[in-house]
mmCIF file of C-alpha atoms and ligand atoms in Angstrom:
data_model
loop_
_atom_site.group_PDB
_atom_site.id
_atom_site.type_symbol
_atom_site.label_atom_id
_atom_site.label_comp_id
_atom_site.label_asym_id
_atom_site.label_seq_id
_atom_site.Cartn_x
_atom_site.Cartn_y
_atom_site.Cartn_z
ATOM 1 C CA MET A 2 21.526 -12.571 -9.284
ATOM 2 C CA ILE A 3 19.588 -11.147 -6.156
ATOM 3 C CA GLU A 4 17.543 -13.958 -6.835
ATOM 4 C CA THR A 5 19.597 -17.124 -6.411
ATOM 5 C CA THR A 6 20.820 -15.894 -3.060
ATOM 6 C CA LEU A 7 17.403 -14.481 -1.876
ATOM 7 C CA GLY A 8 14.319 -15.981 -3.494
ATOM 8 C CA LEU A 9 13.790 -18.551 -0.262
ATOM 9 C CA GLU A 10 14.760 -16.537 2.779
ATOM 10 C CA ILE A 11 12.766 -14.003 1.890
ATOM 11 C CA ILE A 12 9.745 -16.423 2.107
ATOM 12 C CA GLU A 13 10.690 -16.937 5.646
ATOM 13 C CA VAL A 14 10.982 -13.430 7.008
ATOM 14 C CA VAL A 15 7.898 -12.453 5.805
ATOM 15 C CA GLU A 16 6.351 -15.919 7.023
ATOM 16 C CA GLN A 17 8.075 -14.983 10.521
ATOM 17 C CA ALA A 18 6.928 -11.745 10.541
ATOM 18 C CA ALA A 19 3.038 -13.068 9.833
ATOM 19 C CA LEU A 20 3.711 -15.656 12.787
ATOM 20 C CA ALA A 21 4.544 -13.335 15.202
ATOM 21 C CA SER A 22 1.783 -10.983 14.332
ATOM 22 C CA ALA A 23 -0.957 -13.585 14.090
ATOM 23 C CA LYS A 24 -0.628 -14.624 17.690
ATOM 24 C CA TRP A 25 -2.092 -10.729 18.575
ATOM 25 C CA MET A 26 -4.954 -11.288 15.883
ATOM 26 C CA GLY A 27 -8.275 -9.950 17.269
ATOM 27 C CA LYS A 28 -6.820 -8.554 20.777
ATOM 28 C CA GLY A 29 -7.505 -5.113 19.772
ATOM 29 C CA ASP A 30 -3.765 -3.766 20.059
ATOM 30 C CA LYS A 31 -2.110 -2.789 17.039
ATOM 31 C CA ASN A 32 1.218 -1.707 17.986
ATOM 32 C CA THR A 33 2.023 -5.335 19.886
ATOM 33 C CA ALA A 34 0.680 -6.799 16.667
ATOM 34 C CA ASP A 35 3.091 -4.415 14.580
ATOM 35 C CA HIS A 36 5.784 -4.648 17.012
ATOM 36 C CA VAL A 37 6.464 -8.053 17.124
ATOM 37 C CA ALA A 38 5.915 -8.525 13.435
ATOM 38 C CA VAL A 39 9.356 -6.008 13.305
ATOM 39 C CA GLU A 40 11.125 -7.779 15.646
ATOM 40 C CA ALA A 41 10.418 -11.399 13.756
ATOM 41 C CA MET A 42 11.134 -10.037 10.419
ATOM 42 C CA ARG A 43 14.402 -7.894 11.841
ATOM 43 C CA GLU A 44 15.696 -10.875 13.502
ATOM 44 C CA ARG A 45 14.950 -13.684 10.169
ATOM 45 C CA MET A 46 16.568 -10.618 8.353
ATOM 46 C CA ASN A 47 19.628 -10.880 9.543
ATOM 47 C CA LYS A 48 20.373 -14.411 9.567
ATOM 48 C CA ILE A 49 20.626 -14.088 5.666
ATOM 49 C CA HIS A 50 24.421 -13.782 4.242
ATOM 50 C CA MET A 51 23.257 -10.354 1.982
ATOM 51 C CA ARG A 52 23.983 -6.947 2.699
ATOM 52 C CA GLY A 53 21.098 -5.344 3.038
ATOM 53 C CA ARG A 54 19.804 -1.643 3.685
ATOM 54 C CA ILE A 55 16.271 -0.847 4.862
ATOM 55 C CA VAL A 56 14.846 1.780 2.853
ATOM 56 C CA ILE A 57 11.101 2.239 3.383
ATOM 57 C CA GLY A 58 11.086 0.999 6.801
ATOM 58 C CA GLU A 59 9.502 1.909 10.389
ATOM 59 C CA GLY A 60 10.392 5.500 9.818
ATOM 60 C CA GLU A 61 13.615 7.623 10.931
ATOM 61 C CA ARG A 62 16.516 6.381 13.507
ATOM 62 C CA ASP A 63 14.739 8.534 16.195
ATOM 63 C CA GLU A 64 11.568 7.805 16.222
ATOM 64 C CA ALA A 65 11.657 3.977 14.674
ATOM 65 C CA PRO A 66 14.145 1.900 16.994
ATOM 66 C CA MET A 67 14.242 -1.418 14.534
ATOM 67 C CA LEU A 68 14.021 -1.483 10.908
ATOM 68 C CA TYR A 69 14.501 2.226 10.576
ATOM 69 C CA ILE A 70 15.440 3.848 7.204
ATOM 70 C CA GLY A 71 18.781 3.431 6.841
ATOM 71 C CA GLU A 72 19.305 0.260 9.317
ATOM 72 C CA GLN A 73 21.484 -2.371 8.056
ATOM 73 C CA VAL A 74 20.866 -5.646 7.660
ATOM 74 C CA GLY A 75 22.003 -9.137 7.069
ATOM 75 C CA ILE A 76 24.668 -11.260 8.044
ATOM 76 C CA CYS A 77 27.066 -9.546 5.552
ATOM 77 C CA THR A 78 26.658 -6.160 6.966
ATOM 78 C CA GLN A 79 28.832 -7.230 10.405
ATOM 79 C CA PRO A 80 32.304 -6.042 10.501
ATOM 80 C CA ASP A 81 33.412 -9.683 9.914
ATOM 81 C CA ALA A 82 31.458 -10.265 7.150
ATOM 82 C CA HIS A 83 34.557 -10.989 4.818
ATOM 83 C CA LYS A 84 34.813 -14.282 6.945
ATOM 84 C CA TYR A 85 31.849 -16.175 5.577
ATOM 85 C CA CYS A 86 30.563 -13.733 2.960
ATOM 86 C CA ASN A 87 31.968 -14.587 -0.410
ATOM 87 C CA PRO A 88 32.095 -11.092 -2.686
ATOM 88 C CA ASP A 89 28.686 -11.674 -4.073
ATOM 89 C CA GLU A 90 27.130 -11.410 -1.117
ATOM 90 C CA LEU A 91 28.441 -8.352 -0.404
ATOM 91 C CA VAL A 92 26.714 -6.381 -3.116
ATOM 92 C CA GLU A 93 24.856 -4.090 -1.710
ATOM 93 C CA ILE A 94 21.256 -4.734 -1.965
ATOM 94 C CA ASP A 95 18.014 -1.536 -0.781
ATOM 95 C CA ILE A 96 14.833 -3.160 1.249
ATOM 96 C CA ALA A 97 11.657 -2.230 1.638
ATOM 97 C CA VAL A 98 9.766 -3.829 4.089
ATOM 98 C CA ASP A 99 6.390 -3.300 6.044
ATOM 99 C CA PRO A 100 5.849 -6.203 8.629
ATOM 100 C CA CYS A 101 2.511 -5.436 9.225
ATOM 101 C CA GLU A 102 0.558 -4.252 6.610
ATOM 102 C CA GLY A 103 -2.725 -3.291 7.815
ATOM 103 C CA THR A 104 -2.059 -3.034 11.945
ATOM 104 C CA ASN A 105 -5.782 -2.430 12.367
ATOM 105 C CA LEU A 106 -7.031 -5.143 10.459
ATOM 106 C CA VAL A 107 -4.980 -7.878 12.546
ATOM 107 C CA ALA A 108 -6.010 -5.970 16.051
ATOM 108 C CA TYR A 109 -9.481 -6.544 14.606
ATOM 109 C CA GLY A 110 -9.279 -9.615 13.054
ATOM 110 C CA GLN A 111 -10.248 -8.058 9.493
ATOM 111 C CA PRO A 112 -8.665 -9.448 6.354
ATOM 112 C CA GLY A 113 -6.457 -8.328 4.287
ATOM 113 C CA SER A 114 -3.482 -7.791 6.465
ATOM 114 C CA MET A 115 -0.214 -9.241 5.468
ATOM 115 C CA ALA A 116 4.114 -9.261 6.293
ATOM 116 C CA VAL A 117 5.537 -7.612 2.852
ATOM 117 C CA LEU A 118 8.735 -6.420 1.498
ATOM 118 C CA ALA A 119 10.055 -5.987 -1.739
ATOM 119 C CA ILE A 120 14.285 -5.572 -2.626
ATOM 120 C CA SER A 121 16.100 -4.400 -5.306
ATOM 121 C CA GLU A 122 19.471 -3.695 -5.552
ATOM 122 C CA LYS A 123 21.272 -0.524 -4.416
ATOM 123 C CA GLY A 124 19.441 2.479 -5.579
ATOM 124 C CA GLY A 125 16.220 0.020 -6.871
ATOM 125 C CA LEU A 126 13.905 1.502 -4.748
ATOM 126 C CA PHE A 127 12.585 5.113 -4.978
ATOM 127 C CA ALA A 128 12.932 5.887 -0.828
ATOM 128 C CA ALA A 129 9.733 7.191 -0.832
ATOM 129 C CA PRO A 130 9.002 10.262 2.153
ATOM 130 C CA ASP A 131 6.197 9.044 5.109
ATOM 131 C CA PHE A 132 4.008 11.328 3.256
ATOM 132 C CA TYR A 133 1.036 10.173 1.473
ATOM 133 C CA MET A 134 0.562 9.090 -2.311
ATOM 134 C CA LYS A 135 -2.837 8.903 -4.544
ATOM 135 C CA LYS A 136 -2.347 6.007 -6.236
ATOM 136 C CA LEU A 137 -4.551 3.754 -9.477
ATOM 137 C CA ALA A 138 -3.785 0.257 -9.581
ATOM 138 C CA ALA A 139 -5.496 -1.918 -12.566
ATOM 139 C CA PRO A 140 -4.713 -5.350 -14.221
ATOM 140 C CA PRO A 141 -1.895 -5.785 -17.088
ATOM 141 C CA ALA A 142 -4.668 -5.230 -19.600
ATOM 142 C CA ALA A 143 -5.067 -1.638 -18.708
ATOM 143 C CA LYS A 144 -1.486 -1.426 -18.600
ATOM 144 C CA ASN A 145 -0.280 2.824 -19.396
ATOM 145 C CA HIS A 146 -4.499 3.049 -20.864
ATOM 146 C CA VAL A 147 -5.486 4.578 -18.004
ATOM 147 C CA ASP A 148 -3.761 7.487 -15.943
ATOM 148 C CA ILE A 149 -3.900 8.613 -13.133
ATOM 149 C CA ASN A 150 -4.486 12.287 -14.527
ATOM 150 C CA LYS A 151 -7.932 11.502 -15.639
ATOM 151 C CA SER A 152 -11.091 11.537 -14.123
ATOM 152 C CA ALA A 153 -12.243 8.399 -12.217
ATOM 153 C CA THR A 154 -15.010 8.024 -15.255
ATOM 154 C CA GLU A 155 -12.516 8.081 -18.103
ATOM 155 C CA ASN A 156 -10.968 5.573 -16.497
ATOM 156 C CA LEU A 157 -13.636 3.329 -16.175
ATOM 157 C CA GLN A 158 -14.554 3.654 -19.530
ATOM 158 C CA ILE A 159 -11.053 2.856 -20.114
ATOM 159 C CA LEU A 160 -11.169 -0.277 -17.618
ATOM 160 C CA SER A 161 -14.657 -0.935 -18.998
ATOM 161 C CA ASP A 162 -12.707 -1.880 -23.047
ATOM 162 C CA CYS A 163 -9.582 -2.551 -21.938
ATOM 163 C CA LEU A 164 -11.197 -5.653 -19.660
ATOM 164 C CA GLU A 165 -14.368 -5.943 -22.303
ATOM 165 C CA ARG A 166 -17.229 -5.637 -19.659
ATOM 166 C CA SER A 167 -19.248 -3.343 -18.830
ATOM 167 C CA ILE A 168 -18.319 -0.829 -15.892
ATOM 168 C CA GLU A 169 -21.331 -2.152 -14.072
ATOM 169 C CA GLU A 170 -19.523 -5.039 -13.812
ATOM 170 C CA LEU A 171 -16.403 -3.151 -12.221
ATOM 171 C CA VAL A 172 -15.303 -3.012 -8.748
ATOM 172 C CA VAL A 173 -13.217 -0.772 -7.659
ATOM 173 C CA VAL A 174 -11.530 -0.617 -4.290
ATOM 174 C CA VAL A 175 -11.035 2.573 -2.358
ATOM 175 C CA MET A 176 -10.248 3.023 1.429
ATOM 176 C CA LYS A 177 -13.295 4.472 3.474
ATOM 177 C CA ARG A 178 -11.472 7.969 3.973
ATOM 178 C CA ASP A 179 -13.489 11.138 4.363
ATOM 179 C CA ARG A 180 -11.045 12.462 1.479
ATOM 180 C CA HIS A 181 -12.421 9.789 -0.746
ATOM 181 C CA LYS A 182 -16.336 10.888 -0.177
ATOM 182 C CA GLU A 183 -15.928 12.402 -3.940
ATOM 183 C CA LEU A 184 -14.562 9.879 -5.413
ATOM 184 C CA ILE A 185 -16.143 7.550 -4.321
ATOM 185 C CA GLU A 186 -19.813 9.141 -5.202
ATOM 186 C CA GLU A 187 -18.270 9.311 -8.943
ATOM 187 C CA ILE A 188 -16.951 6.063 -9.328
ATOM 188 C CA ARG A 189 -20.594 4.966 -7.883
ATOM 189 C CA GLN A 190 -22.292 8.081 -10.960
ATOM 190 C CA ALA A 191 -20.259 6.039 -13.138
ATOM 191 C CA GLY A 192 -21.774 2.534 -12.569
ATOM 192 C CA ALA A 193 -18.822 0.587 -11.095
ATOM 193 C CA ARG A 194 -19.191 -0.638 -7.429
ATOM 194 C CA VAL A 195 -16.963 0.086 -4.861
ATOM 195 C CA ARG A 196 -15.600 -2.192 -2.155
ATOM 196 C CA LEU A 197 -14.508 -0.094 0.328
ATOM 197 C CA ILE A 198 -11.863 -1.131 2.542
ATOM 198 C CA SER A 199 -10.791 0.331 6.518
ATOM 199 C CA ASP A 200 -7.240 -0.009 6.019
ATOM 200 C CA GLY A 201 -5.078 -2.504 3.418
ATOM 201 C CA ASP A 202 -4.187 -0.930 0.260
ATOM 202 C CA VAL A 203 -1.079 -3.119 -1.099
ATOM 203 C CA SER A 204 -3.088 -6.225 -0.655
ATOM 204 C CA ALA A 205 -5.891 -4.531 -3.007
ATOM 205 C CA ALA A 206 -3.381 -2.813 -5.430
ATOM 206 C CA LEU A 207 -1.848 -6.280 -5.991
ATOM 207 C CA SER A 208 -5.330 -8.169 -5.993
ATOM 208 C CA CYS A 209 -5.770 -5.992 -9.469
ATOM 209 C CA ALA A 210 -2.905 -7.650 -11.268
ATOM 210 C CA PHE A 211 -4.932 -11.128 -10.826
ATOM 211 C CA ALA A 212 -7.802 -12.436 -13.104
ATOM 212 C CA GLY A 213 -10.091 -13.733 -10.449
ATOM 213 C CA THR A 214 -9.807 -11.667 -7.631
ATOM 214 C CA ASN A 215 -13.203 -9.458 -8.826
ATOM 215 C CA ILE A 216 -10.969 -6.169 -8.114
ATOM 216 C CA HIS A 217 -10.632 -4.187 -11.176
ATOM 217 C CA ALA A 218 -8.772 -1.345 -9.545
ATOM 218 C CA LEU A 219 -7.472 0.457 -6.383
ATOM 219 C CA MET A 220 -8.426 4.363 -6.504
ATOM 220 C CA GLY A 221 -7.536 6.779 -3.268
ATOM 221 C CA ILE A 222 -4.826 8.133 -1.396
ATOM 222 C CA GLY A 223 -3.028 6.365 1.083
ATOM 223 C CA ALA A 224 0.579 5.721 2.592
ATOM 224 C CA ALA A 225 3.847 6.697 0.185
ATOM 225 C CA PRO A 226 6.210 3.994 1.341
ATOM 226 C CA GLU A 227 3.194 1.103 0.225
ATOM 227 C CA GLY A 228 3.162 2.743 -2.722
ATOM 228 C CA VAL A 229 6.568 1.814 -3.415
ATOM 229 C CA ILE A 230 6.424 -1.672 -2.710
ATOM 230 C CA SER A 231 2.857 -1.947 -3.853
ATOM 231 C CA ALA A 232 4.204 -0.724 -7.621
ATOM 232 C CA ALA A 233 7.898 -3.459 -6.820
ATOM 233 C CA ALA A 234 4.912 -5.995 -7.358
ATOM 234 C CA MET A 235 2.698 -4.454 -10.066
ATOM 235 C CA ARG A 236 6.374 -4.283 -12.407
ATOM 236 C CA CYS A 237 6.655 -7.875 -11.560
ATOM 237 C CA LEU A 238 3.070 -8.702 -12.985
ATOM 238 C CA GLY A 239 3.087 -6.523 -15.560
ATOM 239 C CA GLY A 240 -0.241 -4.827 -13.838
ATOM 240 C CA HIS A 241 -0.570 -0.764 -13.988
ATOM 241 C CA PHE A 242 0.074 1.473 -11.017
ATOM 242 C CA GLN A 243 0.546 5.108 -11.076
ATOM 243 C CA GLY A 244 1.409 7.313 -7.725
ATOM 244 C CA GLN A 245 1.254 10.926 -6.795
ATOM 245 C CA LEU A 246 2.777 12.259 -3.308
ATOM 246 C CA ILE A 247 0.230 14.006 -1.626
ATOM 247 C CA TYR A 248 2.087 16.821 0.332
ATOM 248 C CA ASP A 249 -0.842 19.223 1.404
ATOM 249 C CA PRO A 250 -2.239 18.991 4.471
ATOM 250 C CA ASP A 251 -5.791 20.141 3.315
ATOM 251 C CA VAL A 252 -5.960 17.150 0.935
ATOM 252 C CA VAL A 253 -5.434 14.394 4.008
ATOM 253 C CA LYS A 254 -6.285 16.069 7.320
ATOM 254 C CA THR A 255 -4.831 13.266 9.345
ATOM 255 C CA GLY A 256 -1.686 11.343 10.570
ATOM 256 C CA LEU A 257 1.396 11.357 8.929
ATOM 257 C CA ILE A 258 1.883 14.859 7.349
ATOM 258 C CA GLY A 259 0.774 17.637 10.023
ATOM 259 C CA GLU A 260 2.983 20.443 8.707
ATOM 260 C CA SER A 261 2.313 22.947 6.208
ATOM 261 C CA LYS A 262 2.253 22.494 2.964
ATOM 262 C CA ASP A 263 5.061 24.837 1.857
ATOM 263 C CA GLY A 264 7.741 23.515 4.978
ATOM 264 C CA ASN A 265 6.339 19.576 3.525
ATOM 265 C CA ILE A 266 7.644 20.920 -0.792
ATOM 266 C CA GLU A 267 10.834 22.118 1.191
ATOM 267 C CA ARG A 268 11.727 18.451 2.288
ATOM 268 C CA LEU A 269 10.631 16.728 -0.454
ATOM 269 C CA GLN A 270 13.533 19.181 -2.403
ATOM 270 C CA SER A 271 15.620 18.785 -0.081
ATOM 271 C CA MET A 272 15.007 14.833 -0.413
ATOM 272 C CA GLY A 273 16.073 15.301 -3.930
ATOM 273 C CA ILE A 274 13.004 15.396 -5.421
ATOM 274 C CA LYS A 275 12.550 18.640 -7.562
ATOM 275 C CA ASP A 276 9.065 17.962 -9.119
ATOM 276 C CA PRO A 277 6.816 17.046 -6.100
ATOM 277 C CA ASP A 278 3.633 16.955 -8.305
ATOM 278 C CA LYS A 279 5.255 14.055 -10.735
ATOM 279 C CA VAL A 280 3.482 11.029 -11.368
ATOM 280 C CA TYR A 281 5.832 8.182 -10.861
ATOM 281 C CA ASN A 282 5.346 4.940 -13.097
ATOM 282 C CA THR A 283 6.189 1.219 -11.629
ATOM 283 C CA HIS A 284 9.676 1.087 -13.207
ATOM 284 C CA GLU A 285 9.791 4.720 -11.956
ATOM 285 C CA LEU A 286 9.263 3.372 -7.922
ATOM 286 C CA ALA A 287 10.993 0.270 -8.365
ATOM 287 C CA CYS A 288 13.755 1.262 -10.991
ATOM 288 C CA GLY A 289 15.971 -1.425 -10.346
ATOM 289 C CA GLU A 290 17.224 -4.282 -12.764
ATOM 290 C CA THR A 291 16.117 -6.933 -10.841
ATOM 291 C CA VAL A 292 12.930 -7.014 -8.077
ATOM 292 C CA LEU A 293 11.495 -9.150 -5.699
ATOM 293 C CA PHE A 294 8.209 -9.037 -3.552
ATOM 294 C CA ALA A 295 7.029 -11.424 -0.918
ATOM 295 C CA ALA A 296 3.944 -11.005 1.292
ATOM 296 C CA CYS A 297 2.893 -13.248 3.576
ATOM 297 C CA GLY A 298 -0.589 -13.244 4.911
ATOM 298 C CA ILE A 299 -1.867 -12.399 8.786
ATOM 299 C CA THR A 300 -5.589 -12.298 8.006
ATOM 300 C CA PRO A 301 -7.107 -13.623 5.357
ATOM 301 C CA GLY A 302 -7.146 -12.066 2.176
ATOM 302 C CA THR A 303 -8.020 -12.162 -1.570
ATOM 303 C CA LEU A 304 -4.661 -13.543 -2.957
ATOM 304 C CA MET A 305 -3.558 -15.570 0.780
ATOM 305 C CA GLU A 306 -4.781 -17.351 3.246
ATOM 306 C CA GLY A 307 -3.844 -15.749 6.688
ATOM 307 C CA VAL A 308 -2.350 -17.594 9.363
ATOM 308 C CA ARG A 309 -3.525 -20.692 10.663
ATOM 309 C CA LEU A 310 -2.532 -22.095 14.232
ATOM 310 C CA PHE A 311 -3.414 -25.535 15.452
ATOM 311 C CA HIS A 312 -1.489 -27.913 18.213
ATOM 312 C CA GLY A 313 2.063 -28.075 17.102
ATOM 313 C CA GLY A 314 2.312 -25.788 14.632
ATOM 314 C CA ALA A 315 0.591 -23.154 12.220
ATOM 315 C CA ARG A 316 -0.009 -22.510 8.569
ATOM 316 C CA THR A 317 1.094 -19.869 6.382
ATOM 317 C CA GLN A 318 0.666 -18.990 2.688
ATOM 318 C CA SER A 319 3.041 -16.230 1.258
ATOM 319 C CA LEU A 320 3.647 -14.849 -2.520
ATOM 320 C CA VAL A 321 6.936 -14.507 -3.738
ATOM 321 C CA ILE A 322 7.216 -12.786 -7.449
ATOM 322 C CA SER A 323 10.251 -12.367 -8.946
ATOM 323 C CA SER A 324 11.346 -9.625 -12.269
ATOM 324 C CA GLN A 325 14.217 -11.745 -12.655
ATOM 325 C CA SER A 326 12.998 -15.437 -13.068
ATOM 326 C CA LYS A 327 9.073 -14.268 -14.044
ATOM 327 C CA THR A 328 7.344 -16.140 -11.648
ATOM 328 C CA ALA A 329 4.678 -15.648 -9.420
ATOM 329 C CA ARG A 330 4.973 -18.348 -6.681
ATOM 330 C CA PHE A 331 2.421 -18.726 -3.713
ATOM 331 C CA VAL A 332 3.947 -20.795 -1.226
ATOM 332 C CA ASP A 333 2.024 -22.485 1.346
ATOM 333 C CA THR A 334 3.697 -23.908 4.668
ATOM 334 C CA VAL A 335 3.577 -25.558 7.679
ATOM 335 C CA HIS A 336 5.419 -24.728 10.460
ATOM 336 C CA MET A 337 6.052 -27.389 12.767
ATOM 337 C CA SER A 338 6.537 -26.306 16.500
ATOM 338 C CA ASP A 339 10.224 -27.994 18.431
ATOM 339 C CA GLN A 340 8.530 -30.489 20.727
ATOM 340 C CA PRO A 341 4.650 -30.766 20.338
ATOM 341 C CA LYS A 342 2.808 -34.132 21.965
ATOM 342 C CA TYR A 343 1.581 -34.594 18.767
ATOM 343 C CA ILE A 344 1.719 -32.910 15.380
ATOM 344 C CA GLN A 345 -1.429 -32.808 13.043
ATOM 345 C CA LEU A 346 -0.209 -31.890 9.844
ATOM 346 C CA ARG A 347 -3.502 -30.089 7.847
HETATM 347 C C1 VTB B 9 -3.472 2.978 6.284
HETATM 348 C C2 VTB B 9 -3.313 1.516 5.542
HETATM 349 C C3 VTB B 9 -2.738 1.597 4.384
HETATM 350 O O1 VTB B 9 -2.353 3.596 4.051
HETATM 351 O O2 VTB B 9 -4.966 3.618 6.179
HETATM 352 C C4 VTB B 9 -2.665 3.721 5.873
HETATM 353 O O3 VTB B 9 -4.639 0.384 6.324
HETATM 354 C C5 VTB B 9 -2.459 5.396 5.696
HETATM 355 O O4 VTB B 9 -3.972 6.392 5.805
HETATM 356 O O5 VTB B 9 -2.873 0.234 4.264
HETATM 357 P P1 VTB B 9 -4.450 6.969 7.415
HETATM 358 O O6 VTB B 9 -3.585 7.784 7.993
HETATM 359 O O7 VTB B 9 -5.921 8.014 6.572
HETATM 360 O O8 VTB B 9 -4.963 5.637 7.732
HETATM 361 C C6 VTB B 9 -1.897 2.674 3.616
HETATM 362 O O9 VTB B 9 -0.757 1.943 4.929
HETATM 363 C C7 VTB B 9 -0.928 1.957 2.831
HETATM 364 O O10 VTB B 9 -0.939 2.913 2.008
#
């Protein structure tokens, strides 16, 4: 019974992270925009009556002081928890967080950033390594018809059939990166339109599951941990999501995977990932019986408004999705400060 205890509280967790980060919107400082979100998320999380463990977070313990992988969160992780937590709350749950997904977007005031998390019972979320992931997201109508092993051209034809629209009417989101040059070319050649984004592929994946967003697919390579969070949402929404780990530094020349390909394969094997080329679907990335997902817009996005600050408060918009109650709730919240001179609700 994860949801009954957590459903509402996790809204506040993502709201607090978004509120903190939004104060740094447009200031050109992505590290602080991220740091304050992490702090706020952790503070609120630690007030929840739960026994949580971070499985996807800010990194390994030595490089991340807060919300590191393996960190215990929630009141019920305290040594004297039995005094104020009943046995149900002592059920262990796993949490994947990204307090500021799209730090650059916040720093430069661009759309599509959000505070986001996914929750499941222990072992219910794939503990993805800090590598890259080739991703394919598509609407529910195309679920299990499109396939990451097929070419973009083939998948566009399948999407066109499943969505009953011409390829020219399809919009594919791709992150603007050198590694996607050929992919972008292929999509354009096939006749579809490409929406290039600088960052923030979780929001793009999620948007595929909602009609009316004018986003019909996400293709390309992003970070693996966020792939699990996207998959958790897509699993609840019945959308299509597949991910394949990318561990070859020649494929993605930047950032996360600096080491040798062989070294990376060894690391994956030491984590119990025997086949490094395996394609994961939503139920493998988020296999738990119950999966919850929550996101709050920091800057405005396709699905949610960003944080709006005004005298005496702020307004946020969040999305909470549950596999248990089969609901996707959009939550619009006015946050009132303690002692404003006056408050003008809007
Ligand atoms: C970021 C971020 C994405 O992937 O780009 C990251 O904006 C990794 O890609 O939303 P680069 O190293 O090429 O920037 C995401 O975090 C999520 O997949």
